[in-house]
């Protein structure tokens, strides 16, 4: 990252859980990463390095081929796609 090699051993706290990471940030454990759309909901979280460090995240929405023709499932799928696209666009441009 930015020409600096990082290893797991360089961090005092590591977690694969987004919820645990967010809880650590909220308790003041240190600097960490969060989705902008989630972090902006907490007034106590302060953005740092938000123009220097930008992470992208792929989002996948899947539907079983057999369920594509089910009207209720398709409506929910389309709704989720619309809302996720809106979330991604608004989160990307807000700091």
mmCIF file of C-alpha atoms in Angstrom, residues 16-84:
data_model
loop_
_atom_site.group_PDB
_atom_site.id
_atom_site.type_symbol
_atom_site.label_atom_id
_atom_site.label_comp_id
_atom_site.label_asym_id
_atom_site.label_seq_id
_atom_site.Cartn_x
_atom_site.Cartn_y
_atom_site.Cartn_z
ATOM 1 C CA UNK A 16 -12.312 -10.039 9.523
ATOM 2 C CA UNK A 17 -15.556 -8.845 11.086
ATOM 3 C CA UNK A 18 -16.759 -5.468 9.808
ATOM 4 C CA UNK A 19 -18.833 -5.105 12.977
ATOM 5 C CA UNK A 20 -15.823 -5.696 15.233
ATOM 6 C CA UNK A 21 -13.738 -3.231 13.230
ATOM 7 C CA UNK A 22 -16.446 -0.582 13.481
ATOM 8 C CA UNK A 23 -16.837 -1.211 17.218
ATOM 9 C CA UNK A 24 -13.074 -0.741 17.680
ATOM 10 C CA UNK A 25 -13.215 2.556 15.790
ATOM 11 C CA UNK A 26 -16.159 3.756 17.845
ATOM 12 C CA UNK A 27 -14.355 3.021 21.103
ATOM 13 C CA UNK A 28 -11.338 5.014 19.975
ATOM 14 C CA UNK A 29 -9.012 2.077 19.403
ATOM 15 C CA UNK A 30 -7.195 3.928 16.640
ATOM 16 C CA UNK A 31 -7.314 4.610 12.938
ATOM 17 C CA UNK A 32 -9.177 2.169 10.735
ATOM 18 C CA UNK A 33 -11.179 1.842 7.567
ATOM 19 C CA UNK A 34 -14.917 1.888 7.114
ATOM 20 C CA UNK A 35 -17.393 2.339 4.316
ATOM 21 C CA UNK A 36 -18.181 6.047 4.027
ATOM 22 C CA UNK A 37 -21.899 5.330 3.997
ATOM 23 C CA UNK A 38 -21.614 3.626 7.379
ATOM 24 C CA UNK A 39 -19.029 5.921 8.974
ATOM 25 C CA UNK A 40 -20.939 9.110 8.160
ATOM 26 C CA UNK A 41 -23.788 7.929 10.406
ATOM 27 C CA UNK A 42 -21.569 8.272 13.484
ATOM 28 C CA UNK A 43 -20.699 11.885 14.308
ATOM 29 C CA UNK A 44 -17.857 10.745 16.570
ATOM 30 C CA UNK A 45 -15.922 9.168 13.694
ATOM 31 C CA UNK A 46 -13.611 11.670 12.035
ATOM 32 C CA UNK A 47 -12.304 11.072 8.512
ATOM 33 C CA UNK A 48 -8.515 11.037 8.250
ATOM 34 C CA UNK A 49 -6.465 10.369 5.136
ATOM 35 C CA UNK A 50 -9.741 10.143 3.225
ATOM 36 C CA UNK A 51 -8.230 11.721 0.106
ATOM 37 C CA UNK A 52 -4.963 9.773 0.320
ATOM 38 C CA UNK A 53 -6.309 6.294 1.002
ATOM 39 C CA UNK A 54 -9.224 5.156 -1.094
ATOM 40 C CA UNK A 55 -10.328 1.552 -1.197
ATOM 41 C CA UNK A 56 -12.743 0.184 -3.731
ATOM 42 C CA UNK A 57 -15.058 -2.673 -2.982
ATOM 43 C CA UNK A 58 -16.871 -4.924 -5.391
ATOM 44 C CA UNK A 59 -20.471 -5.715 -4.545
ATOM 45 C CA UNK A 60 -22.150 -8.730 -6.013
ATOM 46 C CA UNK A 61 -25.841 -9.493 -5.968
ATOM 47 C CA UNK A 62 -26.686 -13.010 -7.035
ATOM 48 C CA UNK A 63 -29.900 -14.742 -7.886
ATOM 49 C CA UNK A 64 -30.362 -18.400 -8.649
ATOM 50 C CA UNK A 65 -31.290 -18.872 -12.324
ATOM 51 C CA UNK A 66 -34.422 -20.803 -11.350
ATOM 52 C CA UNK A 67 -35.661 -17.829 -9.305
ATOM 53 C CA UNK A 68 -35.266 -15.165 -11.989
ATOM 54 C CA UNK A 69 -38.731 -15.767 -13.354
ATOM 55 C CA UNK A 70 -40.425 -15.501 -9.939
ATOM 56 C CA UNK A 71 -42.039 -12.054 -9.948
ATOM 57 C CA UNK A 72 -41.615 -11.387 -6.213
ATOM 58 C CA UNK A 73 -37.970 -12.426 -6.234
ATOM 59 C CA UNK A 74 -37.286 -10.382 -9.357
ATOM 60 C CA UNK A 75 -38.936 -7.284 -7.871
ATOM 61 C CA UNK A 76 -36.821 -7.608 -4.731
ATOM 62 C CA UNK A 77 -33.684 -8.186 -6.805
ATOM 63 C CA UNK A 78 -34.368 -5.073 -8.903
ATOM 64 C CA UNK A 79 -35.104 -3.043 -5.758
ATOM 65 C CA UNK A 80 -31.829 -4.153 -4.146
ATOM 66 C CA UNK A 81 -29.866 -3.336 -7.294
ATOM 67 C CA UNK A 82 -31.368 0.154 -7.433
ATOM 68 C CA UNK A 83 -30.722 0.876 -3.742
ATOM 69 C CA UNK A 84 -27.196 -0.550 -3.762
#
